[in-house]
Coordinates of C-alpha atoms in Angstrom, one line a residue:
X1376 CA -0.1 0.0 -0.2
X1377 CA 1.7 3.2 -1.0
X1378 CA 1.7 6.0 1.6
X1379 CA 1.2 8.8 -0.6
X1380 CA -1.3 9.7 -3.5
X1381 CA -1.2 12.6 -6.0
X1382 CA -3.9 14.7 -6.7
X1383 CA -4.8 13.0 -10.1
X1384 CA -5.0 9.7 -8.2
X1385 CA -7.3 11.2 -5.5
X1386 CA -9.7 12.6 -8.2
X1387 CA -10.0 9.2 -9.7
X1388 CA -10.2 7.6 -6.4
X1389 CA -13.1 10.2 -5.6
X1390 CA -15.3 8.8 -8.6
X1391 CA -14.5 5.6 -7.8
X1392 CA -17.0 3.0 -6.2
X1393 CA -15.3 3.1 -3.1
X1394 CA -14.1 6.5 -2.6
X1395 CA -11.9 7.4 0.5
X1396 CA -12.6 9.5 3.4
X1397 CA -10.9 12.7 3.2
X1398 CA -9.2 14.2 6.2
X1399 CA -8.6 18.3 6.1
X1400 CA -5.9 18.6 8.6
X1401 CA -4.9 22.3 8.1
X1402 CA -2.5 23.4 10.8
X1403 CA 0.6 25.4 11.0
X1404 CA 3.1 26.2 13.9
X1405 CA 3.7 29.8 13.2
X1406 CA 1.1 32.6 13.5
X1407 CA -0.4 34.0 10.7
X1408 CA 2.3 36.8 9.2
X1409 CA -0.8 39.2 8.4
X1410 CA -2.7 39.4 11.6
X1411 CA -0.7 38.4 14.2
X1412 CA -3.0 35.9 15.1
X1413 CA -2.7 31.8 15.5
X1414 CA -3.6 30.1 12.3
X1415 CA -6.9 29.0 12.2
X1416 CA -7.3 25.8 10.2
X1417 CA -11.1 25.5 11.0
X1418 CA -11.5 28.8 9.4
X1419 CA -9.6 27.9 6.5
X1420 CA -11.6 24.6 6.0
X1421 CA -14.5 26.3 6.0
X1422 CA -13.6 29.0 3.1
X1423 CA -13.1 26.2 1.0
X1424 CA -11.8 22.7 1.0
X1425 CA -11.9 19.5 -1.3
X1426 CA -15.5 18.2 -1.6
X1427 CA -16.5 16.0 1.2
X1428 CA -13.3 16.8 3.4
X1429 CA -13.9 16.7 7.2
X1430 CA -11.9 19.0 9.4
X1431 CA -9.9 17.4 12.0
X1432 CA -8.3 19.7 14.6
X1433 CA -4.4 18.7 15.2
X1434 CA -4.3 20.3 18.6
X1435 CA -7.5 18.9 19.9
X1436 CA -7.8 15.5 18.4
X1437 CA -4.4 14.5 17.1
X1438 CA -2.8 15.3 20.4
X1439 CA -3.3 15.9 24.0
X1440 CA -2.9 19.2 25.9
X1441 CA 0.7 20.3 26.1
X1442 CA 2.5 19.4 29.2
X1443 CA 5.9 17.5 30.6
X1444 CA 5.1 14.9 27.7
X1445 CA 5.6 17.4 25.1
X1446 CA 3.7 20.1 23.1
X1447 CA 1.9 17.5 21.2
X1448 CA 1.5 14.2 23.3
X1449 CA -0.3 11.3 22.1
X1450 CA -4.0 12.0 22.3
X1451 CA -6.3 10.6 24.1
X1452 CA -7.5 7.5 22.2
X1453 CA -11.2 8.0 23.1
X1454 CA -10.9 11.4 21.5
X1455 CA -9.3 10.3 18.8
X1456 CA -11.5 7.5 17.9
X1457 CA -14.5 9.7 18.2
X1458 CA -13.1 12.2 15.8
X1459 CA -12.0 9.4 13.2
X1460 CA -15.8 7.8 13.5
X1461 CA -17.1 11.3 13.0
X1462 CA -15.1 11.8 9.9
X1463 CA -16.6 8.6 8.5
X1464 CA -13.9 6.4 9.4
X1465 CA -14.2 2.9 9.4
X1466 CA -11.5 -0.1 9.6
X1467 CA -12.6 -1.0 5.9
X1468 CA -12.5 2.4 4.2
X1469 CA -9.7 4.0 2.4
X1470 CA -8.6 7.5 4.2
X1471 CA -6.9 10.5 2.6
X1472 CA -5.5 13.2 4.8
X1473 CA -4.1 16.6 3.3
X1474 CA -3.2 19.7 4.6
X1475 CA -2.3 23.1 3.7
X1476 CA 1.1 21.8 1.7
X1477 CA 3.9 21.3 4.0
X1478 CA 2.6 18.0 4.7
X1479 CA 3.3 17.8 8.4
X1480 CA -0.2 17.9 9.9
X1481 CA -1.7 15.6 7.1
X1482 CA 1.4 13.1 8.1
X1483 CA 0.5 13.2 11.8
X1484 CA -2.9 11.9 10.8
X1485 CA -1.6 9.1 8.8
X1486 CA 1.0 8.0 11.2
X1487 CA -1.9 8.0 14.2
X1488 CA -4.2 5.8 12.2
X1489 CA -1.5 3.6 11.4
X1490 CA 0.0 3.0 14.6
X1491 CA -3.6 2.5 15.7
X1492 CA -4.5 -0.2 13.1
X1493 CA -6.0 1.3 10.1
X1494 CA -4.3 -0.7 7.1
X1495 CA -5.5 1.8 4.3
X1496 CA -4.3 5.6 4.9
X1497 CA -2.5 7.7 2.5
X1498 CA -1.4 11.5 2.4
X1499 CA -2.2 13.7 -0.8
X1500 CA 1.0 14.6 -2.1
X1501 CA 1.6 18.4 -1.9
X1502 CA -1.3 18.9 -0.1
X1503 CA -4.4 21.2 -0.9
X1504 CA -2.3 23.3 -3.5
X1505 CA -1.6 20.2 -5.4
X1506 CA -5.4 19.8 -6.0
X1507 CA -6.5 21.5 -9.1
X1508 CA -10.2 20.1 -8.7
X1509 CA -13.1 22.1 -7.3
X1510 CA -13.3 23.1 -3.6
X1511 CA -16.5 23.7 -1.9
X1512 CA -16.8 26.2 1.0
X1513 CA -18.9 25.2 4.3
X1514 CA -21.5 27.3 3.9
X1515 CA -22.3 26.6 0.2
X1516 CA -22.2 22.5 0.7
X1517 CA -25.7 20.7 0.8
X1518 CA -24.0 17.4 1.4
X1519 CA -25.0 15.6 4.4
X1520 CA -22.6 14.8 7.3
X1521 CA -20.7 11.6 6.6
X1522 CA -22.0 8.5 8.1
X1523 CA -20.5 7.7 11.5
X1524 CA -17.5 5.2 11.3
X1525 CA -16.7 2.4 13.2
X1526 CA -13.1 2.6 13.7
X1527 CA -11.7 1.7 17.1
X1528 CA -7.9 2.7 17.7
X1529 CA -5.9 -0.5 18.5
X1530 CA -2.4 1.0 19.0
X1531 CA 0.7 -1.3 17.7
X1532 CA 3.6 -2.3 19.6
X1533 CA 7.1 -1.1 19.1
X1534 CA 6.4 1.8 17.0
X1535 CA 6.3 4.7 19.6
X1536 CA 9.7 5.7 21.4
X1537 CA 9.8 7.4 24.8
X1538 CA 12.7 9.7 26.0
X1539 CA 14.7 6.5 27.3
X1540 CA 14.0 4.4 24.2
X1541 CA 14.8 7.3 21.9
X1542 CA 18.5 7.7 24.0
X1543 CA 19.1 4.0 23.6
X1544 CA 18.0 4.0 20.0
X1545 CA 20.8 6.8 19.0
X1546 CA 23.4 4.4 20.5
X1547 CA 21.9 1.1 19.2
X1548 CA 20.4 2.2 15.8
X1549 CA 20.0 5.3 14.0
X1550 CA 18.3 8.3 15.7
X1551 CA 17.3 11.0 13.2
X1552 CA 16.4 14.6 14.3
X1553 CA 13.8 16.1 11.6
X1554 CA 14.5 19.8 12.8
X1555 CA 16.3 22.4 10.8
X1556 CA 19.8 22.0 10.9
X1557 CA 20.3 25.1 12.9
X1558 CA 18.0 23.8 15.7
X1559 CA 20.2 20.9 15.8
X1560 CA 23.2 22.3 16.1
X1561 CA 21.6 24.7 19.1
X1562 CA 22.3 27.8 16.9
X1563 CA 18.9 29.2 17.6
X1564 CA 16.1 27.6 19.4
X1565 CA 12.7 30.0 18.7
X1566 CA 10.5 27.6 20.9
X1567 CA 12.0 25.0 23.3
X1568 CA 14.0 26.2 26.4
X1569 CA 17.4 24.8 25.1
X1570 CA 18.9 24.5 21.9
X1571 CA 21.0 21.5 20.6
X1572 CA 20.1 17.5 20.1
X1573 CA 19.8 14.4 21.9
X1574 CA 23.3 13.0 22.1
X1575 CA 23.7 10.6 19.1
X1576 CA 21.2 11.9 17.0
X1577 CA 21.9 12.6 13.5
X1578 CA 20.6 15.8 11.6
X1579 CA 18.2 14.9 9.0
X1580 CA 16.1 18.0 8.2
X1581 CA 12.7 17.0 7.2
X1582 CA 12.5 19.9 4.5
X1583 CA 15.2 17.6 2.6
X1584 CA 12.5 15.0 1.9
X1585 CA 10.4 17.3 -1.0
X1586 CA 11.0 19.1 -3.6
X1587 CA 10.2 22.7 -4.3
X1588 CA 6.7 22.0 -4.9
X1589 CA 6.4 20.3 -1.2
X1590 CA 6.0 16.9 -3.2
X1591 CA 8.1 13.9 -1.8
X1592 CA 11.0 13.1 -3.7
X1593 CA 11.1 9.7 -5.5
X1594 CA 11.5 6.6 -3.3
X1595 CA 15.0 5.8 -5.0
X1596 CA 16.4 9.6 -3.9
X1597 CA 14.7 9.1 -0.3
X1598 CA 16.7 5.7 0.1
X1599 CA 19.8 7.3 -1.1
X1600 CA 19.5 10.1 1.0
X1601 CA 18.8 8.1 4.5
X1602 CA 21.4 5.6 3.4
X1603 CA 24.0 8.2 3.5
X1604 CA 23.3 8.5 6.9
X1605 CA 23.6 4.9 7.7
X1606 CA 19.6 4.0 7.7
X1607 CA 18.5 0.6 6.0
X1608 CA 15.8 -1.9 6.8
X1609 CA 18.3 -4.0 8.7
X1610 CA 18.9 -1.2 11.1
X1611 CA 16.4 0.1 13.9
X1612 CA 15.4 3.9 13.2
X1613 CA 13.9 6.2 15.0
X1614 CA 12.6 9.9 14.3
X1615 CA 11.9 13.0 16.5
X1616 CA 11.4 16.8 16.1
X1617 CA 10.3 19.6 18.1
X1618 CA 7.1 18.2 19.0
X1619 CA 6.2 14.9 17.1
X1620 CA 4.2 16.7 14.2
X1621 CA 7.2 17.1 11.6
X1622 CA 8.9 13.9 12.6
X1623 CA 5.8 12.5 11.6
X1624 CA 6.7 13.8 8.0
X1625 CA 9.8 11.8 8.6
X1626 CA 8.5 8.6 9.2
X1627 CA 6.2 9.1 6.2
X1628 CA 9.2 10.0 4.0
X1629 CA 11.1 6.9 5.2
X1630 CA 8.0 4.9 4.5
X1631 CA 7.9 5.9 0.8
X1632 CA 11.6 4.6 0.7
X1633 CA 10.8 1.3 1.7
X1634 CA 11.9 1.7 5.5
X1635 CA 10.2 1.4 8.7
X1636 CA 10.7 4.1 11.8
X1637 CA 9.6 4.7 15.1
X1638 CA 8.4 7.9 16.4
X1639 CA 9.5 9.6 19.6
X1640 CA 6.4 11.3 19.8
X1641 CA 7.6 13.7 22.8
X1642 CA 10.3 14.6 21.0
X1643 CA 12.5 17.7 21.6
X1644 CA 9.7 19.5 24.1
X1645 CA 9.5 16.4 26.3
X1646 CA 13.4 16.0 26.1
X1647 CA 13.8 19.2 27.3
X1648 CA 11.5 19.3 30.1
X1649 CA 13.8 17.5 32.3
X1650 CA 16.9 19.3 33.0
X1651 CA 18.7 16.1 33.9
X1652 CA 18.7 14.9 30.4
X1653 CA 21.9 15.4 28.4
X1654 CA 22.0 17.8 25.5
X1655 CA 24.5 18.0 22.8
X1656 CA 25.1 21.3 20.9
X1657 CA 27.0 21.6 17.4
X1658 CA 27.0 19.8 14.6
X1659 CA 28.9 16.6 16.2
X1660 CA 26.1 14.1 17.0
X1661 CA 27.8 13.0 20.3

């Protein structure tokens, strides 16, 4: 099963006898430049979305409240399951998630569904900007709400790392840091209290997984990229970022390359919440 789907493939799928459930997961970390206010994904959805899509709130439905476990800890499974069923997700229905183009939020939805047992979920490659079909505004649609789905989350073992597991993997396998290189090196840290990286982690910015249009690079290119970092199917691999969102995008890129990887959901925001945990500055992994 491919982890991503092109806009043309999605258009064909929506016309098929078994159309996918569409999740609109528009979200962004930074504030909107024009207004200085936090980005409102719900308002963006209301102004125009792919016909039939249902909005999913990353902060409230794909994560729990911020705290010692990070800025985007795992969601309460009852909350997540209810959100998926409200969107019409059933165990036997295909699902496609999309966002505003960067791919992080859609990848978070993809990862959560895969982790909790859904067998058929993909991300729209390039997000909404890649879609050249019609859009509908919420006030204009006459479509009824989707029928309630039956999906019940059942987490898989071994796909999630905690802080101790991430530290151990940095020694026994490959732990990738998906943040920008300057944050990995500790040159800047705009969000968390300490800059640097988990000792032993390797810098692998998420931005390098996609081309200028925000679409994933071909699988062969991704395999070569990760291979230069010592990543193969025979080596345990984990990924972290600032709060477990962009790292999900890197796990998705690894999936496209044919390489399974675990996600450290708490990521740097959880790691730095405990001042006793070691921090490595500079370009050297150690």
